[in-house]
Amino acid sequence: MSQGTQRSTIDDRGPTGWLVLARHESVATIVDALLDHPPHAQFTQTELADAAEVSRQSVHRHLDLLLDLGVLEPVEGTSPRRYRFDPESDVSEAIVRLDGAVNAAGPGPDAD
């Protein structure tokens, strides 16, 4: 298969895994806020929006993605519904490793 044909097939499937998280700034901001809290801290949608400094609508809009990827998990028996970061999911483990690697590399050239 030529590289042009291979690239077309990749593009037809949708964004890469990284872009699924990074294409919406609010998703990246929500994930960053989750990393700033203890691993099993619980949040309502409103509390998560406040922690991430995004709108509640942004949390609501991206909640299914974060749940489907295993970044968040619902806390059973809570009302209103509460969610927590799931540090054991494959995606969450990769996010934590990436966060640690970037932090270990130090600030970039544009750091203030």
PDB file of N, CA, C and O in Angstrom, residues 7 18 28 34-36 45 52 54 60 62 71-72 75 93 100 107 109 112:
ATOM      1  N   ARG A   7      -2.301   6.973   4.288  1.00  0.00           N
ATOM      2  CA  ARG A   7      -2.689   8.208   4.986  1.00  0.00           C
ATOM      3  C   ARG A   7      -4.172   8.472   4.807  1.00  0.00           C
ATOM      4  O   ARG A   7      -4.853   8.865   5.734  1.00  0.00           O
ATOM      5  N   TRP A  18      -4.246  10.811  20.200  1.00  0.00           N
ATOM      6  CA  TRP A  18      -3.821  12.048  20.858  1.00  0.00           C
ATOM      7  C   TRP A  18      -4.767  13.190  20.509  1.00  0.00           C
ATOM      8  O   TRP A  18      -5.176  13.962  21.355  1.00  0.00           O
ATOM      9  N   ALA A  28      -8.570  19.054  27.242  1.00  0.00           N
ATOM     10  CA  ALA A  28      -7.211  19.091  27.785  1.00  0.00           C
ATOM     11  C   ALA A  28      -7.187  19.804  29.133  1.00  0.00           C
ATOM     12  O   ALA A  28      -6.486  19.374  30.058  1.00  0.00           O
ATOM     13  N   LEU A  34      -7.882  17.357  36.493  1.00  0.00           N
ATOM     14  CA  LEU A  34      -7.950  16.058  37.164  1.00  0.00           C
ATOM     15  C   LEU A  34      -6.576  15.631  37.681  1.00  0.00           C
ATOM     16  O   LEU A  34      -6.463  15.063  38.762  1.00  0.00           O
ATOM     17  N   LEU A  35      -5.528  15.924  36.907  1.00  0.00           N
ATOM     18  CA  LEU A  35      -4.172  15.567  37.321  1.00  0.00           C
ATOM     19  C   LEU A  35      -3.701  16.372  38.527  1.00  0.00           C
ATOM     20  O   LEU A  35      -2.790  15.949  39.234  1.00  0.00           O
ATOM     21  N   ASP A  36      -4.322  17.525  38.761  1.00  0.00           N
ATOM     22  CA  ASP A  36      -3.948  18.374  39.895  1.00  0.00           C
ATOM     23  C   ASP A  36      -4.619  17.961  41.200  1.00  0.00           C
ATOM     24  O   ASP A  36      -4.349  18.557  42.245  1.00  0.00           O
ATOM     25  N   GLN A  45     -20.520  17.491  37.914  1.00  0.00           N
ATOM     26  CA  GLN A  45     -20.162  18.207  36.689  1.00  0.00           C
ATOM     27  C   GLN A  45     -19.818  19.665  36.997  1.00  0.00           C
ATOM     28  O   GLN A  45     -18.850  20.212  36.453  1.00  0.00           O
ATOM     29  N   ALA A  52     -11.664  22.985  36.706  1.00  0.00           N
ATOM     30  CA  ALA A  52     -10.966  23.143  35.429  1.00  0.00           C
ATOM     31  C   ALA A  52     -11.088  24.554  34.862  1.00  0.00           C
ATOM     32  O   ALA A  52     -10.436  24.873  33.874  1.00  0.00           O
ATOM     33  N   VAL A  54     -13.642  25.801  33.315  1.00  0.00           N
ATOM     34  CA  VAL A  54     -14.363  25.744  32.049  1.00  0.00           C
ATOM     35  C   VAL A  54     -15.847  25.808  32.380  1.00  0.00           C
ATOM     36  O   VAL A  54     -16.242  25.696  33.543  1.00  0.00           O
ATOM     37  N   HIS A  60     -20.211  18.888  30.363  1.00  0.00           N
ATOM     38  CA  HIS A  60     -21.336  18.070  29.899  1.00  0.00           C
ATOM     39  C   HIS A  60     -21.089  17.581  28.468  1.00  0.00           C
ATOM     40  O   HIS A  60     -21.318  16.407  28.160  1.00  0.00           O
ATOM     41  N   HIS A  62     -18.305  17.007  26.920  1.00  0.00           N
ATOM     42  CA  HIS A  62     -17.194  16.062  26.773  1.00  0.00           C
ATOM     43  C   HIS A  62     -17.244  14.903  27.768  1.00  0.00           C
ATOM     44  O   HIS A  62     -16.356  14.049  27.767  1.00  0.00           O
ATOM     45  N   VAL A  71     -11.122   7.764  31.349  1.00  0.00           N
ATOM     46  CA  VAL A  71     -10.450   8.817  32.118  1.00  0.00           C
ATOM     47  C   VAL A  71     -11.271   9.118  33.366  1.00  0.00           C
ATOM     48  O   VAL A  71     -10.720   9.283  34.455  1.00  0.00           O
ATOM     49  N   LEU A  72     -12.571   9.178  33.211  1.00  0.00           N
ATOM     50  CA  LEU A  72     -13.484   9.350  34.338  1.00  0.00           C
ATOM     51  C   LEU A  72     -14.301   8.086  34.519  1.00  0.00           C
ATOM     52  O   LEU A  72     -14.546   7.352  33.559  1.00  0.00           O
ATOM     53  N   VAL A  75     -19.290   7.504  40.042  1.00  0.00           N
ATOM     54  CA  VAL A  75     -19.287   6.991  41.411  1.00  0.00           C
ATOM     55  C   VAL A  75     -20.696   6.487  41.675  1.00  0.00           C
ATOM     56  O   VAL A  75     -21.658   7.263  41.638  1.00  0.00           O
ATOM     57  N   GLU A  93      -3.504   5.881  32.561  1.00  0.00           N
ATOM     58  CA  GLU A  93      -2.101   5.539  32.839  1.00  0.00           C
ATOM     59  C   GLU A  93      -1.178   6.209  31.818  1.00  0.00           C
ATOM     60  O   GLU A  93      -0.123   6.722  32.179  1.00  0.00           O
ATOM     61  N   GLY A 100       4.155  13.039  33.479  1.00  0.00           N
ATOM     62  CA  GLY A 100       5.424  12.904  34.203  1.00  0.00           C
ATOM     63  C   GLY A 100       6.624  13.118  33.290  1.00  0.00           C
ATOM     64  O   GLY A 100       7.589  13.785  33.673  1.00  0.00           O
ATOM     65  N   PRO A 107      10.660  22.969  31.592  1.00  0.00           N
ATOM     66  CA  PRO A 107       9.864  23.948  30.841  1.00  0.00           C
ATOM     67  C   PRO A 107      10.391  24.102  29.414  1.00  0.00           C
ATOM     68  O   PRO A 107      11.588  23.982  29.167  1.00  0.00           O
ATOM     69  N   PRO A 109      10.877  26.210  25.691  1.00  0.00           N
ATOM     70  CA  PRO A 109      11.550  27.494  25.407  1.00  0.00           C
ATOM     71  C   PRO A 109      10.626  28.695  25.573  1.00  0.00           C
ATOM     72  O   PRO A 109      11.108  29.801  25.776  1.00  0.00           O
ATOM     73  N   ASP A 112       7.145  30.899  30.751  1.00  0.00           N
ATOM     74  CA  ASP A 112       7.272  32.220  31.396  1.00  0.00           C
ATOM     75  C   ASP A 112       8.089  32.132  32.654  1.00  0.00           C
ATOM     76  O   ASP A 112       8.121  31.243  33.371  1.00  0.00           O
TER      77      ASP A 112
END
